């Protein structure tokens, strides 16, 4: 996108592409409106170069390969769901995540190293790479992490950290939870 996309209160935004989706301008749903981003195709990415938000609605992004937050943030008081079907989920630039439950599903790793502010975290990774989250919300509840890709799990939270679900790795994987 090169122009802003905005709905008034409770509107829904759905952006679907058959290739890589580059968000170059704000995408904003008012009220409880939801935002859905989909990039179909095995080599298709979602590149977040501008802010994506909703006041309280869910935000979902599903890429055939990877989701990369560059200069844009994803924010809502609702839930965020990110899926890098054949690739990774990463914060390559200043972009960060702010919301309630963050659900991340990747094949080659989830690396979220900026000052994110989510209240709950659930992640799965299936093929290779690590799962890592830096977060500043107090408290952070980990509802479950499944790392079957052979990598490590690292969660650093500024504030209290609780778990309500299993946190697992494959053989030789390490788990580090710090608050």
PDB file of C-alpha atoms in Angstrom:
ATOM      1  CA  UNK A   1       0.000   0.000   0.000  1.00  0.00           C
ATOM      2  CA  UNK A   2       1.161   3.526  -0.665  1.00  0.00           C
ATOM      3  CA  UNK A   3      -1.950   5.288   0.634  1.00  0.00           C
ATOM      4  CA  UNK A   4      -3.502   5.019   4.076  1.00  0.00           C
ATOM      5  CA  UNK A   5      -6.395   2.584   4.585  1.00  0.00           C
ATOM      6  CA  UNK A   6      -8.785   3.499   7.417  1.00  0.00           C
ATOM      7  CA  UNK A   7     -12.219   2.436   8.635  1.00  0.00           C
ATOM      8  CA  UNK A   8     -14.506   4.200  11.067  1.00  0.00           C
ATOM      9  CA  UNK A   9     -15.664   2.475  14.233  1.00  0.00           C
ATOM     10  CA  UNK A  10     -15.996  -1.305  13.996  1.00  0.00           C
ATOM     11  CA  UNK A  11     -15.116  -1.618  10.305  1.00  0.00           C
ATOM     12  CA  UNK A  12     -13.142  -4.548   8.933  1.00  0.00           C
ATOM     13  CA  UNK A  13     -10.049  -4.338   6.729  1.00  0.00           C
ATOM     14  CA  UNK A  14      -8.928  -7.366   4.720  1.00  0.00           C
ATOM     15  CA  UNK A  15      -5.876  -7.105   2.450  1.00  0.00           C
ATOM     16  CA  UNK A  16      -5.001 -10.177   0.379  1.00  0.00           C
ATOM     17  CA  UNK A  17      -2.224 -10.468  -2.189  1.00  0.00           C
ATOM     18  CA  UNK A  18      -0.923 -13.236  -4.417  1.00  0.00           C
ATOM     19  CA  UNK A  19       2.661 -12.119  -3.761  1.00  0.00           C
ATOM     20  CA  UNK A  20       4.644 -10.145  -1.231  1.00  0.00           C
ATOM     21  CA  UNK A  21       2.589  -7.508   0.577  1.00  0.00           C
ATOM     22  CA  UNK A  22       4.438  -4.292   1.436  1.00  0.00           C
ATOM     23  CA  UNK A  23       2.624  -1.920   3.796  1.00  0.00           C
ATOM     24  CA  UNK A  24       3.986   1.552   3.061  1.00  0.00           C
ATOM     25  CA  UNK A  25       1.168   3.573   4.649  1.00  0.00           C
ATOM     26  CA  UNK A  26      -0.945   3.208   7.785  1.00  0.00           C
ATOM     27  CA  UNK A  27      -3.674   0.563   7.957  1.00  0.00           C
ATOM     28  CA  UNK A  28      -6.108   1.436  10.763  1.00  0.00           C
ATOM     29  CA  UNK A  29      -9.439  -0.085  11.848  1.00  0.00           C
ATOM     30  CA  UNK A  30     -11.447   2.012  14.300  1.00  0.00           C
ATOM     31  CA  UNK A  31     -13.187   0.666  17.403  1.00  0.00           C
ATOM     32  CA  UNK A  32     -13.446  -3.109  17.478  1.00  0.00           C
ATOM     33  CA  UNK A  33     -12.728  -3.349  13.758  1.00  0.00           C
ATOM     34  CA  UNK A  34     -10.367  -6.106  12.691  1.00  0.00           C
ATOM     35  CA  UNK A  35      -7.409  -6.100  10.314  1.00  0.00           C
ATOM     36  CA  UNK A  36      -6.516  -9.177   8.266  1.00  0.00           C
ATOM     37  CA  UNK A  37      -3.362  -9.315   6.140  1.00  0.00           C
ATOM     38  CA  UNK A  38      -2.711 -12.289   3.858  1.00  0.00           C
ATOM     39  CA  UNK A  39       0.152 -12.852   1.395  1.00  0.00           C
ATOM     40  CA  UNK A  40      -0.495 -16.061  -0.542  1.00  0.00           C
ATOM     41  CA  UNK A  41       2.281 -18.028  -2.215  1.00  0.00           C
ATOM     42  CA  UNK A  42       5.222 -20.002  -0.822  1.00  0.00           C
ATOM     43  CA  UNK A  43       7.687 -17.116  -1.350  1.00  0.00           C
ATOM     44  CA  UNK A  44       5.335 -14.297  -0.313  1.00  0.00           C
ATOM     45  CA  UNK A  45       6.211 -12.077   2.644  1.00  0.00           C
ATOM     46  CA  UNK A  46       4.402  -9.366   4.600  1.00  0.00           C
ATOM     47  CA  UNK A  47       6.664  -6.332   5.045  1.00  0.00           C
ATOM     48  CA  UNK A  48       5.381  -3.943   7.720  1.00  0.00           C
ATOM     49  CA  UNK A  49       6.900  -0.565   6.840  1.00  0.00           C
ATOM     50  CA  UNK A  50       4.037   1.512   8.308  1.00  0.00           C
ATOM     51  CA  UNK A  51       1.775   1.195  11.354  1.00  0.00           C
ATOM     52  CA  UNK A  52      -1.043  -1.355  11.426  1.00  0.00           C
ATOM     53  CA  UNK A  53      -3.612  -0.880  14.167  1.00  0.00           C
ATOM     54  CA  UNK A  54      -7.051  -1.250  15.642  1.00  0.00           C
ATOM     55  CA  UNK A  55      -8.476   0.305  18.766  1.00  0.00           C
ATOM     56  CA  UNK A  56      -9.584  -3.064  20.193  1.00  0.00           C
ATOM     57  CA  UNK A  57     -10.071  -5.482  17.298  1.00  0.00           C
ATOM     58  CA  UNK A  58      -7.938  -8.491  16.422  1.00  0.00           C
ATOM     59  CA  UNK A  59      -5.086  -8.157  13.954  1.00  0.00           C
ATOM     60  CA  UNK A  60      -4.012 -11.200  11.949  1.00  0.00           C
ATOM     61  CA  UNK A  61      -1.204 -11.553   9.426  1.00  0.00           C
ATOM     62  CA  UNK A  62      -0.509 -14.737   7.472  1.00  0.00           C
ATOM     63  CA  UNK A  63       2.359 -14.930   4.992  1.00  0.00           C
ATOM     64  CA  UNK A  64       3.307 -17.799   2.712  1.00  0.00           C
ATOM     65  CA  UNK A  65       6.857 -17.263   3.890  1.00  0.00           C
ATOM     66  CA  UNK A  66       7.842 -14.534   6.408  1.00  0.00           C
ATOM     67  CA  UNK A  67       6.515 -11.526   8.329  1.00  0.00           C
ATOM     68  CA  UNK A  68       9.047  -8.737   8.821  1.00  0.00           C
ATOM     69  CA  UNK A  69       8.392  -5.641  10.942  1.00  0.00           C
ATOM     70  CA  UNK A  70      10.615  -2.897   9.575  1.00  0.00           C
ATOM     71  CA  UNK A  71       9.567   0.671  10.464  1.00  0.00           C
ATOM     72  CA  UNK A  72       5.932  -0.140  11.273  1.00  0.00           C
ATOM     73  CA  UNK A  73       4.270  -1.163  14.525  1.00  0.00           C
ATOM     74  CA  UNK A  74       1.317  -3.528  14.969  1.00  0.00           C
ATOM     75  CA  UNK A  75      -0.894  -2.336  17.831  1.00  0.00           C
ATOM     76  CA  UNK A  76      -4.313  -3.043  19.347  1.00  0.00           C
ATOM     77  CA  UNK A  77      -5.747  -3.643  22.788  1.00  0.00           C
ATOM     78  CA  UNK A  78      -7.037  -6.908  21.271  1.00  0.00           C
ATOM     79  CA  UNK A  79      -5.146 -10.003  20.130  1.00  0.00           C
ATOM     80  CA  UNK A  80      -2.433 -10.274  17.476  1.00  0.00           C
ATOM     81  CA  UNK A  81      -1.857 -13.438  15.446  1.00  0.00           C
ATOM     82  CA  UNK A  82       1.194 -13.755  13.156  1.00  0.00           C
ATOM     83  CA  UNK A  83       1.934 -16.746  10.916  1.00  0.00           C
ATOM     84  CA  UNK A  84       5.096 -17.147   8.850  1.00  0.00           C
ATOM     85  CA  UNK A  85       4.003 -20.370   7.163  1.00  0.00           C
ATOM     86  CA  UNK A  86       7.319 -21.395   5.554  1.00  0.00           C
ATOM     87  CA  UNK A  87       9.569 -18.735   7.072  1.00  0.00           C
ATOM     88  CA  UNK A  88      10.218 -16.475  10.042  1.00  0.00           C
ATOM     89  CA  UNK A  89       8.621 -13.708  12.062  1.00  0.00           C
ATOM     90  CA  UNK A  90      11.072 -10.916  12.847  1.00  0.00           C
ATOM     91  CA  UNK A  91      11.608  -7.314  13.841  1.00  0.00           C
ATOM     92  CA  UNK A  92      14.266  -6.168  11.380  1.00  0.00           C
ATOM     93  CA  UNK A  93      13.858  -2.458  12.138  1.00  0.00           C
ATOM     94  CA  UNK A  94      12.202  -0.278  14.762  1.00  0.00           C
ATOM     95  CA  UNK A  95       8.781  -1.947  14.441  1.00  0.00           C
ATOM     96  CA  UNK A  96       7.228  -3.513  17.505  1.00  0.00           C
ATOM     97  CA  UNK A  97       4.092  -5.254  18.756  1.00  0.00           C
ATOM     98  CA  UNK A  98       1.583  -3.991  21.313  1.00  0.00           C
ATOM     99  CA  UNK A  99      -1.538  -5.910  22.295  1.00  0.00           C
ATOM    100  CA  UNK A 100      -3.161  -8.551  24.474  1.00  0.00           C
ATOM    101  CA  UNK A 101      -2.369 -12.149  23.408  1.00  0.00           C
ATOM    102  CA  UNK A 102       0.369 -12.458  20.770  1.00  0.00           C
ATOM    103  CA  UNK A 103       0.213 -15.787  18.941  1.00  0.00           C
ATOM    104  CA  UNK A 104       3.222 -16.448  16.690  1.00  0.00           C
ATOM    105  CA  UNK A 105       3.582 -19.456  14.412  1.00  0.00           C
ATOM    106  CA  UNK A 106       6.725 -19.839  12.306  1.00  0.00           C
ATOM    107  CA  UNK A 107       8.800 -22.443  10.485  1.00  0.00           C
ATOM    108  CA  UNK A 108      12.282 -20.884  10.654  1.00  0.00           C
ATOM    109  CA  UNK A 109      12.155 -18.847  13.864  1.00  0.00           C
ATOM    110  CA  UNK A 110      10.457 -15.986  15.689  1.00  0.00           C
ATOM    111  CA  UNK A 111      12.826 -13.167  16.671  1.00  0.00           C
ATOM    112  CA  UNK A 112      11.125 -10.225  18.386  1.00  0.00           C
ATOM    113  CA  UNK A 113      13.903  -8.167  19.968  1.00  0.00           C
ATOM    114  CA  UNK A 114      12.369  -4.698  20.279  1.00  0.00           C
ATOM    115  CA  UNK A 115      10.539  -3.294  23.327  1.00  0.00           C
ATOM    116  CA  UNK A 116       7.239  -5.087  22.674  1.00  0.00           C
ATOM    117  CA  UNK A 117       4.247  -4.662  25.012  1.00  0.00           C
ATOM    118  CA  UNK A 118       2.013  -7.724  24.901  1.00  0.00           C
ATOM    119  CA  UNK A 119       0.281  -9.152  27.963  1.00  0.00           C
ATOM    120  CA  UNK A 120       0.305 -12.819  26.834  1.00  0.00           C
ATOM    121  CA  UNK A 121       2.499 -14.849  24.481  1.00  0.00           C
ATOM    122  CA  UNK A 122       2.035 -18.167  22.675  1.00  0.00           C
ATOM    123  CA  UNK A 123       4.480 -19.423  20.044  1.00  0.00           C
ATOM    124  CA  UNK A 124       5.242 -22.417  17.866  1.00  0.00           C
ATOM    125  CA  UNK A 125       8.228 -22.984  15.591  1.00  0.00           C
ATOM    126  CA  UNK A 126       8.565 -26.095  13.467  1.00  0.00           C
ATOM    127  CA  UNK A 127      11.706 -26.362  11.313  1.00  0.00           C
ATOM    128  CA  UNK A 128      14.737 -24.314  12.407  1.00  0.00           C
ATOM    129  CA  UNK A 129      15.703 -21.139  14.220  1.00  0.00           C
ATOM    130  CA  UNK A 130      14.967 -19.797  17.685  1.00  0.00           C
ATOM    131  CA  UNK A 131      11.963 -18.316  19.452  1.00  0.00           C
ATOM    132  CA  UNK A 132      12.824 -15.082  21.258  1.00  0.00           C
ATOM    133  CA  UNK A 133      10.746 -12.246  22.717  1.00  0.00           C
ATOM    134  CA  UNK A 134      11.747  -9.026  24.466  1.00  0.00           C
ATOM    135  CA  UNK A 135       8.739  -7.517  26.249  1.00  0.00           C
ATOM    136  CA  UNK A 136       7.993  -4.671  28.651  1.00  0.00           C
ATOM    137  CA  UNK A 137       4.426  -5.417  29.844  1.00  0.00           C
ATOM    138  CA  UNK A 138       3.916  -6.284  33.487  1.00  0.00           C
ATOM    139  CA  UNK A 139       2.919  -8.996  33.886  1.00  0.00           C
ATOM    140  CA  UNK A 140       3.540 -11.195  30.837  1.00  0.00           C
ATOM    141  CA  UNK A 141       1.742 -14.553  30.794  1.00  0.00           C
ATOM    142  CA  UNK A 142       3.218 -17.279  28.585  1.00  0.00           C
ATOM    143  CA  UNK A 143       0.293 -19.467  27.526  1.00  0.00           C
ATOM    144  CA  UNK A 144       2.529 -21.991  25.753  1.00  0.00           C
ATOM    145  CA  UNK A 145       5.650 -22.324  23.600  1.00  0.00           C
ATOM    146  CA  UNK A 146       6.419 -25.301  21.366  1.00  0.00           C
ATOM    147  CA  UNK A 147       9.880 -25.267  19.774  1.00  0.00           C
ATOM    148  CA  UNK A 148      10.219 -28.384  17.624  1.00  0.00           C
ATOM    149  CA  UNK A 149      12.645 -26.772  15.159  1.00  0.00           C
ATOM    150  CA  UNK A 150      15.737 -27.625  17.190  1.00  0.00           C
ATOM    151  CA  UNK A 151      16.407 -24.078  18.401  1.00  0.00           C
ATOM    152  CA  UNK A 152      16.252 -22.288  21.715  1.00  0.00           C
ATOM    153  CA  UNK A 153      13.516 -20.381  23.568  1.00  0.00           C
ATOM    154  CA  UNK A 154      14.344 -17.019  25.167  1.00  0.00           C
ATOM    155  CA  UNK A 155      11.835 -14.649  26.779  1.00  0.00           C
ATOM    156  CA  UNK A 156      13.002 -11.472  28.530  1.00  0.00           C
ATOM    157  CA  UNK A 157      10.297  -9.400  30.222  1.00  0.00           C
ATOM    158  CA  UNK A 158      10.618  -6.155  32.162  1.00  0.00           C
ATOM    159  CA  UNK A 159       8.198  -6.985  34.964  1.00  0.00           C
ATOM    160  CA  UNK A 160       6.587 -10.135  36.279  1.00  0.00           C
ATOM    161  CA  UNK A 161       6.430 -13.261  34.119  1.00  0.00           C
ATOM    162  CA  UNK A 162       4.004 -16.159  34.630  1.00  0.00           C
ATOM    163  CA  UNK A 163       3.322 -19.362  32.736  1.00  0.00           C
ATOM    164  CA  UNK A 164      -0.022 -21.052  32.193  1.00  0.00           C
ATOM    165  CA  UNK A 165       0.951 -23.543  29.486  1.00  0.00           C
ATOM    166  CA  UNK A 166       3.784 -25.910  28.587  1.00  0.00           C
ATOM    167  CA  UNK A 167       7.109 -24.590  27.281  1.00  0.00           C
ATOM    168  CA  UNK A 168       8.986 -27.245  25.310  1.00  0.00           C
ATOM    169  CA  UNK A 169      12.000 -27.633  23.002  1.00  0.00           C
ATOM    170  CA  UNK A 170      13.404 -30.424  20.886  1.00  0.00           C
ATOM    171  CA  UNK A 171      16.604 -32.239  21.867  1.00  0.00           C
ATOM    172  CA  UNK A 172      19.484 -29.920  22.815  1.00  0.00           C
ATOM    173  CA  UNK A 173      17.254 -26.826  22.929  1.00  0.00           C
ATOM    174  CA  UNK A 174      17.553 -24.457  25.884  1.00  0.00           C
ATOM    175  CA  UNK A 175      14.799 -22.486  27.618  1.00  0.00           C
ATOM    176  CA  UNK A 176      15.570 -19.122  29.240  1.00  0.00           C
ATOM    177  CA  UNK A 177      12.812 -17.079  30.917  1.00  0.00           C
ATOM    178  CA  UNK A 178      13.905 -13.815  32.544  1.00  0.00           C
ATOM    179  CA  UNK A 179      11.927 -11.118  34.309  1.00  0.00           C
TER     180      UNK A 179
END
